[in-house]
Amino acid sequence: MARRKKIYEGKAKILYEGPEPGTLVQYFKDDATAFNAEKHDVIEGKGVLNNRLSEFFMSGLNAIGVPTHFIKRLNMREQLVRQVEIIPLEVVVRNTAAGSMSKRLGIDEGTPLPRPIVEFYFKDDALGDPLVTEEHIIAFGWASQQDLDDMVALALRVNDFLSGVMMAVGIKLVDFKIEIGRIWDGDFMRLVVADEISPDSCRLWDIKTGQHLDKDVFRRDLGSLTDAYTEVAKRLGVLPTNV
Ligand code: C5P
């Protein structure tokens, strides 16, 4: 590939200038981080798996009319995406109590929630991405009330789609995080799902055995992360060759 201008480098991905205005190339690294980057490792092949899995989820969403930034996969580690203005919030949807919700509220991991719960976290590494309320979001101007309503609707549509896809291959979607961006068409603005959807950003439990098939394998030292992600890709029929 031709040398490209780097726009941004994050913990697991790099964004380069794309071939057309309004596009970017998203490169998936092998780096795994947890606990606000306190824990770090390089896991060979993770980027290839996440590129392929994110392509699968994002193109599935596009196909059912849930807008995403995804245009097409370019190669084993890169995909072409629309450039968006990222809203500085992480949008988490939970179906089952786990992780920070279990810790914060003292609810046992694995407790089914009465309905999907949408939470917002302010994207700020220095602050450790704190949980925020809709009041904070509106008061500090991170999004309008209309944006918030649209973000919740978008997140719940993603939840319905992902839950169904995972259920069909014997995996429970416990929770996930998405990022949402704005795309402007003249004066018209629409919200799209951006960043990635992969086992890095979801909790996925085998329905029969309860085995973790997501980044908790790395966070909690539960075995091989590559094996877990490979299992997800295999079940979805998208296992890349030569990971
Ligand atoms: O840690 P917590 O329980 O709040 O995470 C909820 C979900 O959001 C998990 O699936 C986790 O992988 C994802 N997440 C993420 N990036 C973060 C925080 C959480 O992908 N910075």
Short mmCIF file of N, CA and C and ligand atoms in Angstrom, two decimals, residues 11 33 35-36 90-94 96-104 109 119 121 123 125 128-129 131 173-179 195-196 198-204 214-216 219-220 229, ligand 1:
data_model
loop_
_atom_site.label_atom_id
_atom_site.label_comp_id
_atom_site.label_asym_id
_atom_site.label_seq_id
_atom_site.Cartn_x
_atom_site.Cartn_y
_atom_site.Cartn_z
N LYS A 11 -5.04 2.76 21.08
CA LYS A 11 -4.42 1.62 21.72
C LYS A 11 -4.43 0.38 20.82
N THR A 33 -4.86 -4.03 25.37
CA THR A 33 -4.66 -3.27 26.61
C THR A 33 -5.89 -3.44 27.49
N PHE A 35 -7.55 -2.12 31.67
CA PHE A 35 -7.41 -1.26 32.86
C PHE A 35 -6.71 0.03 32.48
N ASN A 36 -7.32 0.71 31.48
CA ASN A 36 -6.80 2.00 31.03
C ASN A 36 -5.31 1.92 30.67
N GLU A 90 -18.63 6.71 25.15
CA GLU A 90 -18.70 5.29 24.87
C GLU A 90 -20.11 4.87 25.25
N VAL A 91 -20.78 4.21 24.34
CA VAL A 91 -22.16 3.80 24.58
C VAL A 91 -22.14 2.30 24.87
N VAL A 92 -22.53 1.95 26.09
CA VAL A 92 -22.51 0.53 26.50
C VAL A 92 -23.94 0.04 26.62
N VAL A 93 -24.20 -1.13 26.06
CA VAL A 93 -25.52 -1.77 26.23
C VAL A 93 -25.27 -3.07 27.00
N ARG A 94 -26.09 -3.29 28.03
CA ARG A 94 -25.94 -4.50 28.86
C ARG A 94 -27.23 -5.30 28.86
N THR A 96 -26.94 -8.55 30.48
CA THR A 96 -26.67 -9.38 31.66
C THR A 96 -25.66 -8.62 32.49
N ALA A 97 -25.80 -8.67 33.82
CA ALA A 97 -24.85 -7.94 34.67
C ALA A 97 -23.46 -8.57 34.56
N ALA A 98 -22.44 -7.74 34.45
CA ALA A 98 -21.04 -8.20 34.42
C ALA A 98 -20.15 -6.97 34.58
N GLY A 99 -18.87 -7.23 34.71
CA GLY A 99 -17.87 -6.16 34.67
C GLY A 99 -18.14 -5.03 35.65
N SER A 100 -18.04 -3.80 35.13
CA SER A 100 -18.10 -2.64 36.02
C SER A 100 -19.49 -2.47 36.64
N MET A 101 -20.53 -2.94 35.94
CA MET A 101 -21.87 -2.81 36.54
C MET A 101 -22.00 -3.71 37.77
N SER A 102 -21.46 -4.93 37.67
CA SER A 102 -21.53 -5.86 38.80
C SER A 102 -20.77 -5.28 39.99
N LYS A 103 -19.61 -4.71 39.68
CA LYS A 103 -18.77 -4.15 40.74
C LYS A 103 -19.46 -2.94 41.38
N ARG A 104 -19.95 -2.04 40.52
CA ARG A 104 -20.51 -0.77 41.01
C ARG A 104 -21.77 -1.00 41.84
N GLU A 109 -22.25 -11.28 38.66
CA GLU A 109 -22.04 -11.45 37.22
C GLU A 109 -22.93 -12.59 36.73
N GLU A 119 -25.84 2.69 28.84
CA GLU A 119 -25.06 3.60 29.68
C GLU A 119 -24.11 4.42 28.81
N TYR A 121 -20.41 6.59 28.87
CA TYR A 121 -19.15 6.89 29.56
C TYR A 121 -18.44 7.99 28.77
N LYS A 123 -15.48 9.69 27.15
CA LYS A 123 -14.20 9.20 26.63
C LYS A 123 -13.08 10.14 27.07
N ASP A 125 -9.18 9.25 28.69
CA ASP A 125 -8.23 8.31 29.29
C ASP A 125 -7.74 8.79 30.65
N GLY A 128 -10.14 7.97 33.14
CA GLY A 128 -10.57 6.56 33.18
C GLY A 128 -11.98 6.36 32.67
N ASP A 129 -12.40 7.16 31.69
CA ASP A 129 -13.72 7.02 31.04
C ASP A 129 -14.87 6.90 32.06
N LEU A 131 -18.44 7.03 34.07
CA LEU A 131 -19.87 6.92 33.76
C LEU A 131 -20.49 8.31 33.89
N LEU A 173 -24.68 -12.63 24.11
CA LEU A 173 -24.14 -11.27 24.12
C LEU A 173 -24.47 -10.65 25.48
N VAL A 174 -23.48 -10.59 26.34
CA VAL A 174 -23.67 -10.08 27.71
C VAL A 174 -23.76 -8.56 27.69
N ASP A 175 -22.79 -7.94 27.03
CA ASP A 175 -22.78 -6.48 26.90
C ASP A 175 -21.82 -6.10 25.77
N PHE A 176 -21.85 -4.85 25.38
CA PHE A 176 -20.89 -4.37 24.38
C PHE A 176 -20.81 -2.86 24.46
N LYS A 177 -19.76 -2.35 23.82
CA LYS A 177 -19.54 -0.89 23.73
C LYS A 177 -19.50 -0.49 22.27
N ILE A 178 -20.17 0.59 21.92
CA ILE A 178 -19.96 1.15 20.58
C ILE A 178 -19.59 2.62 20.71
N GLU A 179 -19.02 3.12 19.62
CA GLU A 179 -18.81 4.56 19.51
C GLU A 179 -19.66 5.03 18.35
N ASP A 195 -15.86 3.29 14.81
CA ASP A 195 -14.84 2.51 15.53
C ASP A 195 -14.91 1.04 15.11
N GLU A 196 -15.06 0.13 16.06
CA GLU A 196 -15.08 -1.31 15.72
C GLU A 196 -16.12 -2.03 16.57
N SER A 198 -16.08 -5.87 17.97
CA SER A 198 -15.25 -7.08 17.97
C SER A 198 -15.26 -7.66 19.38
N PRO A 199 -14.65 -8.81 19.59
CA PRO A 199 -14.60 -9.35 20.96
C PRO A 199 -13.77 -8.47 21.92
N ASP A 200 -13.06 -7.47 21.38
CA ASP A 200 -12.40 -6.50 22.25
C ASP A 200 -13.42 -5.62 22.96
N SER A 201 -14.57 -5.41 22.31
CA SER A 201 -15.53 -4.43 22.82
C SER A 201 -16.87 -5.07 23.22
N CYS A 202 -16.92 -6.40 23.24
CA CYS A 202 -18.15 -7.11 23.64
C CYS A 202 -17.81 -8.10 24.75
N ARG A 203 -18.81 -8.48 25.56
CA ARG A 203 -18.65 -9.68 26.39
C ARG A 203 -19.47 -10.78 25.74
N LEU A 204 -18.80 -11.89 25.45
CA LEU A 204 -19.43 -13.01 24.74
C LEU A 204 -19.21 -14.27 25.55
N ASP A 214 -14.05 -13.43 24.84
CA ASP A 214 -13.88 -11.99 24.62
C ASP A 214 -12.65 -11.49 25.37
N LYS A 215 -12.50 -10.17 25.45
CA LYS A 215 -11.28 -9.61 26.02
C LYS A 215 -11.11 -9.89 27.51
N ASP A 216 -12.15 -10.33 28.19
CA ASP A 216 -11.98 -10.72 29.59
C ASP A 216 -10.96 -11.86 29.73
N ARG A 219 -8.04 -9.72 30.16
CA ARG A 219 -8.13 -8.93 31.40
C ARG A 219 -7.93 -9.81 32.62
N ARG A 220 -8.54 -11.01 32.58
CA ARG A 220 -8.58 -11.88 33.77
C ARG A 220 -7.64 -13.08 33.69
N TYR A 229 -10.96 -15.69 20.29
CA TYR A 229 -11.44 -14.91 19.14
C TYR A 229 -11.58 -15.81 17.91
O1 C5P B 1 -15.96 -2.65 31.95
P1 C5P B 1 -17.43 -2.62 31.64
O2 C5P B 1 -18.22 -3.68 32.34
O3 C5P B 1 -18.02 -1.25 31.88
O4 C5P B 1 -17.54 -2.89 30.07
C1 C5P B 1 -18.80 -3.02 29.42
C2 C5P B 1 -18.56 -3.44 27.98
O5 C5P B 1 -17.95 -2.40 27.26
C3 C5P B 1 -17.63 -4.65 27.84
O6 C5P B 1 -18.10 -5.46 26.76
C4 C5P B 1 -16.30 -4.04 27.51
O7 C5P B 1 -15.50 -4.90 26.71
C5 C5P B 1 -16.70 -2.81 26.72
N1 C5P B 1 -15.76 -1.70 26.92
C6 C5P B 1 -14.93 -1.31 25.87
N2 C5P B 1 -14.05 -0.28 26.02
C7 C5P B 1 -13.99 0.40 27.18
C8 C5P B 1 -14.82 0.03 28.26
C9 C5P B 1 -15.69 -1.02 28.10
O8 C5P B 1 -14.99 -1.91 24.79
N3 C5P B 1 -13.14 1.42 27.29
#
